[in-house]
CSV table of C-alpha atoms in Angstrom, one decimal:
chain,number,residue,atom,x,y,z
A,1,ASP,CA,0.0,0.0,0.0
A,2,THR,CA,1.4,3.4,-1.0
A,3,GLY,CA,-0.9,5.6,1.0
A,4,VAL,CA,0.0,7.9,3.9
A,5,SER,CA,0.9,5.9,7.0
A,6,GLN,CA,1.1,7.1,10.6
A,7,ASP,CA,2.5,5.5,13.7
A,8,PRO,CA,1.4,4.8,16.3
A,9,ARG,CA,-2.4,4.6,15.7
A,10,HIS,CA,-3.2,5.1,19.3
A,11,LYS,CA,-1.1,6.6,22.2
A,12,ILE,CA,-2.1,6.8,25.8
A,13,THR,CA,0.2,8.8,28.0
A,14,LYS,CA,0.3,10.5,31.4
A,15,ARG,CA,0.2,14.3,31.7
A,16,GLY,CA,3.7,15.7,31.6
A,17,GLN,CA,5.2,13.0,29.4
A,18,ASN,CA,6.6,13.6,26.0
A,19,VAL,CA,5.2,11.8,22.9
A,20,THR,CA,6.4,11.6,19.3
A,21,PHE,CA,4.3,10.6,16.3
A,22,ARG,CA,5.6,9.6,12.9
A,23,CYS,CA,4.1,10.2,9.4
A,24,ASP,CA,5.3,8.6,6.2
A,25,PRO,CA,3.8,10.4,3.2
A,26,ILE,CA,3.2,9.1,-0.2
A,27,SER,CA,6.6,8.8,-1.9
A,28,GLU,CA,7.5,11.8,-4.0
A,29,HIS,CA,4.9,14.0,-2.4
A,30,ASN,CA,6.9,17.1,-1.4
A,31,ARG,CA,4.3,18.7,0.8
A,32,LEU,CA,3.4,17.3,4.2
A,33,TYR,CA,0.8,18.7,6.6
A,34,TRP,CA,-0.1,18.1,10.2
A,35,TYR,CA,-3.5,18.7,11.6
A,36,ARG,CA,-5.2,18.2,14.9
A,37,GLN,CA,-8.8,17.0,15.1
A,38,THR,CA,-10.9,17.1,18.3
A,39,LEU,CA,-14.2,15.3,18.7
A,40,GLY,CA,-17.0,16.8,16.7
A,41,GLN,CA,-14.7,19.2,14.9
A,42,GLY,CA,-13.0,19.4,11.6
A,43,PRO,CA,-9.2,19.2,11.2
A,44,GLU,CA,-7.3,22.3,12.4
A,45,PHE,CA,-4.1,23.1,10.6
A,46,LEU,CA,-0.9,22.9,12.6
A,47,THR,CA,2.0,23.1,10.2
A,48,TYR,CA,3.3,22.1,6.8
A,49,PHE,CA,6.5,21.2,5.1
A,50,GLN,CA,7.7,21.8,1.5
A,51,ASN,CA,10.3,19.1,1.3
A,52,GLU,CA,12.4,19.5,4.4
A,53,ALA,CA,11.5,23.1,5.0
A,54,GLN,CA,8.9,24.0,7.5
A,55,LEU,CA,7.0,26.8,5.8
A,56,GLU,CA,4.2,27.7,8.2
A,57,LYS,CA,3.2,27.1,11.7
A,58,SER,CA,-0.3,27.8,13.2
A,59,ARG,CA,-0.6,29.7,16.4
A,60,LEU,CA,-2.1,26.5,17.7
A,61,LEU,CA,1.4,25.0,17.6
A,62,SER,CA,2.7,26.2,21.0
A,63,ASP,CA,6.4,25.9,22.0
A,64,ARG,CA,5.7,22.5,23.4
A,65,PHE,CA,5.1,21.2,19.9
A,66,SER,CA,7.9,20.6,17.4
A,67,ALA,CA,7.8,19.1,14.0
A,68,GLU,CA,10.6,17.9,11.7
A,69,ARG,CA,11.0,16.4,8.3
A,70,PRO,CA,14.6,15.5,7.9
A,71,LYS,CA,15.6,14.7,4.3
A,72,GLY,CA,12.2,15.7,3.1
A,73,SER,CA,10.7,12.2,3.6
A,74,PHE,CA,9.0,11.1,6.8
A,75,SER,CA,8.0,13.6,9.4
A,76,THR,CA,7.8,13.6,13.2
A,77,LEU,CA,5.6,15.6,15.5
A,78,GLU,CA,6.7,15.8,19.1
A,79,ILE,CA,4.6,17.1,22.0
A,80,GLN,CA,6.6,17.9,25.2
A,81,ARG,CA,5.0,18.0,28.7
A,82,THR,CA,1.7,16.8,27.4
A,83,GLU,CA,-1.5,18.3,28.8
A,84,GLN,CA,-5.0,16.9,28.9
A,85,GLY,CA,-6.0,19.5,26.3
A,86,ASP,CA,-3.6,17.8,23.9
A,87,SER,CA,-5.9,14.8,23.7
A,88,ALA,CA,-7.0,14.7,20.0
A,89,MET,CA,-6.6,12.9,16.7
A,90,TYR,CA,-3.4,14.0,15.0
A,91,LEU,CA,-3.7,13.7,11.2
A,92,CYS,CA,-1.0,13.8,8.6
A,93,ALA,CA,-1.6,14.5,4.9
A,94,SER,CA,0.6,14.8,1.9
A,95,SER,CA,0.2,16.4,-1.6
A,96,PRO,CA,2.3,16.2,-4.7
A,97,SER,CA,3.1,19.8,-5.2
A,98,ARG,CA,2.7,23.3,-3.9
A,99,ARG,CA,-0.4,24.1,-6.0
A,100,ALA,CA,-3.4,24.8,-3.8
A,101,TYR,CA,-5.5,22.8,-6.2
A,102,ASN,CA,-3.9,19.6,-5.4
A,103,GLU,CA,-5.7,17.0,-3.3
A,104,GLN,CA,-4.3,16.2,0.1
A,105,PHE,CA,-4.1,12.5,0.9
A,106,PHE,CA,-4.7,11.8,4.6
A,107,GLY,CA,-3.3,9.2,6.8
A,108,PRO,CA,-5.4,7.2,9.4
A,109,GLY,CA,-4.3,9.5,12.2
A,110,THR,CA,-2.8,9.0,15.7
A,111,ARG,CA,-5.3,9.2,18.5
A,112,LEU,CA,-3.6,10.7,21.6
A,113,THR,CA,-5.2,10.4,25.0
A,114,VAL,CA,-3.5,12.3,27.9
A,115,LEU,CA,-4.6,11.0,31.3
B,1,ALA,CA,-8.8,34.8,8.6
B,2,GLN,CA,-10.8,32.6,6.4
B,3,THR,CA,-13.7,30.7,8.0
B,4,VAL,CA,-15.7,27.8,6.9
B,5,THR,CA,-19.2,27.2,8.3
B,6,GLN,CA,-21.3,24.0,8.0
B,7,SER,CA,-24.6,24.8,9.6
B,8,GLN,CA,-25.9,21.3,9.6
B,9,PRO,CA,-24.3,19.1,12.3
B,10,GLU,CA,-26.4,16.1,11.3
B,11,MET,CA,-28.3,15.1,8.2
B,12,SER,CA,-30.3,12.1,7.3
B,13,VAL,CA,-31.4,10.7,3.9
B,14,GLN,CA,-33.3,7.7,2.8
B,15,GLU,CA,-31.4,5.3,0.6
B,16,ALA,CA,-31.7,6.2,-3.1
B,17,GLU,CA,-32.9,9.7,-2.3
B,18,THR,CA,-31.0,13.0,-2.7
B,19,VAL,CA,-29.5,15.1,0.0
B,20,THR,CA,-27.8,18.5,0.0
B,21,LEU,CA,-25.1,19.5,2.5
B,22,SER,CA,-24.5,23.2,3.1
B,23,CYS,CA,-21.3,25.1,3.4
B,24,THR,CA,-20.5,28.8,3.5
B,25,TYR,CA,-17.1,30.4,3.7
B,26,ASP,CA,-15.5,33.8,4.2
B,27,THR,CA,-12.5,35.1,2.3
B,28,SER,CA,-11.1,38.2,0.8
B,29,GLU,CA,-9.0,36.2,-1.7
B,30,SER,CA,-10.0,35.9,-5.4
B,31,ASP,CA,-8.0,32.7,-6.1
B,32,TYR,CA,-8.9,29.8,-4.0
B,33,TYR,CA,-10.2,26.2,-4.0
B,34,LEU,CA,-13.0,24.4,-2.3
B,35,PHE,CA,-13.2,20.8,-1.4
B,36,TRP,CA,-15.6,18.3,0.1
B,37,TYR,CA,-13.9,15.5,2.1
B,38,LYS,CA,-15.6,12.4,3.4
B,39,GLN,CA,-14.5,10.7,6.7
B,40,PRO,CA,-16.1,7.3,7.2
B,41,PRO,CA,-16.2,6.0,10.8
B,42,SER,CA,-12.7,4.9,11.9
B,43,ARG,CA,-11.4,5.4,8.4
B,44,GLN,CA,-9.2,7.8,6.5
B,45,MET,CA,-10.5,11.1,5.1
B,46,ILE,CA,-10.8,11.0,1.4
B,47,LEU,CA,-11.6,13.7,-1.2
B,48,VAL,CA,-15.1,13.6,-2.7
B,49,ILE,CA,-15.0,16.6,-5.0
B,50,ARG,CA,-13.2,19.9,-5.6
B,51,GLN,CA,-14.0,23.2,-7.2
B,52,GLU,CA,-11.7,26.0,-8.5
B,53,ALA,CA,-13.1,29.4,-7.6
B,54,TYR,CA,-12.3,30.8,-11.1
B,55,LYS,CA,-14.5,28.2,-12.8
B,56,GLN,CA,-18.1,29.1,-13.1
B,57,GLN,CA,-19.1,25.5,-14.0
B,58,ASN,CA,-20.1,23.4,-11.0
B,59,ALA,CA,-18.0,20.3,-10.5
B,60,THR,CA,-19.5,16.9,-10.8
B,61,GLU,CA,-18.2,13.5,-9.8
B,62,ASN,CA,-20.6,10.7,-10.6
B,63,ARG,CA,-23.4,10.9,-7.9
B,64,PHE,CA,-21.8,14.0,-6.3
B,65,SER,CA,-22.2,17.5,-7.5
B,66,VAL,CA,-21.7,21.0,-6.1
B,67,ASN,CA,-23.6,24.2,-6.2
B,68,PHE,CA,-21.0,26.9,-6.1
B,69,GLN,CA,-22.2,30.4,-5.6
B,70,LYS,CA,-19.1,32.6,-5.5
B,71,ALA,CA,-20.9,35.9,-4.8
B,72,ALA,CA,-22.8,34.3,-1.9
B,73,LYS,CA,-19.7,32.4,-0.8
B,74,SER,CA,-21.7,29.2,-0.7
B,75,PHE,CA,-20.5,25.7,-1.7
B,76,SER,CA,-23.1,23.0,-1.2
B,77,LEU,CA,-22.7,19.3,-1.9
B,78,LYS,CA,-25.5,17.3,-3.5
B,79,ILE,CA,-25.5,13.5,-3.2
B,80,SER,CA,-27.9,11.8,-5.6
B,81,ASP,CA,-29.1,8.2,-5.3
B,82,SER,CA,-27.7,7.9,-1.8
B,83,GLN,CA,-26.1,4.7,-0.8
B,84,LEU,CA,-25.5,3.1,2.6
B,85,GLY,CA,-21.8,3.6,2.0
B,86,ASP,CA,-22.2,7.3,1.8
B,87,ALA,CA,-22.8,7.4,5.6
B,88,ALA,CA,-19.9,9.4,7.0
B,89,MET,CA,-18.8,12.8,8.3
B,90,TYR,CA,-18.5,15.3,5.4
B,91,PHE,CA,-16.1,18.2,5.7
B,92,CYS,CA,-16.1,21.3,3.6
B,93,ALA,CA,-12.7,22.8,3.2
B,94,TYR,CA,-11.2,26.0,1.8
B,95,ARG,CA,-7.7,26.4,0.5
B,96,ASP,CA,-5.6,29.2,-0.9
B,97,ASN,CA,-1.9,29.5,-1.2
B,98,ASN,CA,-1.6,30.6,2.4
B,99,ASP,CA,-4.4,28.8,4.3
B,100,MET,CA,-6.3,25.6,4.6
B,101,ARG,CA,-9.4,25.5,6.7
B,102,PHE,CA,-12.1,22.9,7.4
B,103,GLY,CA,-15.6,23.3,8.6
B,104,ALA,CA,-16.9,21.4,11.7
B,105,GLY,CA,-18.5,18.7,9.6
B,106,THR,CA,-21.9,17.3,8.9
B,107,ARG,CA,-22.7,13.7,10.0
B,108,LEU,CA,-24.7,12.0,7.3
B,109,THR,CA,-26.9,9.0,8.1
B,110,VAL,CA,-28.3,6.9,5.3
B,111,LYS,CA,-31.5,5.0,6.2
B,112,PRO,CA,-32.2,1.7,4.4
């Protein structure tokens, strides 16, 4: 399967712990996006990469959040000192070019529960 | 900032009937794109249909079509001949070169 994959699918952690999620985009897709989705809401944009460069970050992305995309392939999203409000589904998407027209292909998401 | 509003949290349709999901948006941009995404329960979000703002003709994909009213900033999705597999959350999305926003979604139930 050559779709977007995310790991882990589920993560339960205690408040104050650090967590890291991984996203593998569709190969040769040079744009990669991270979103957060809470129950009953649509995805909220967090950040995106054009190849290895992080081009935009939402104000939702506090200093406890950091994302990387070394070598322009897979990406990681780390949350430090997790809080209960961080509980959400974290979605990754990729698209083949910088054109706004292009469809974003979504992964299955990582569901984070902070106890 | 651009906003996307879906005023129908839930909708229901009888199998084989037609249903229309509403979406309005706010933007000051002239060049943008609009999308409808479907998110089945516990499954990945997939694109249903998209519309370029500069095109006057409404997009159509098989049983799915849109009614794009640029002046009114309205972008509704019509599903014809509804099928059980159409049951899902539907999200309207707006995108320009600087922004990507989703509505809160409409949960569609299809009754057999």
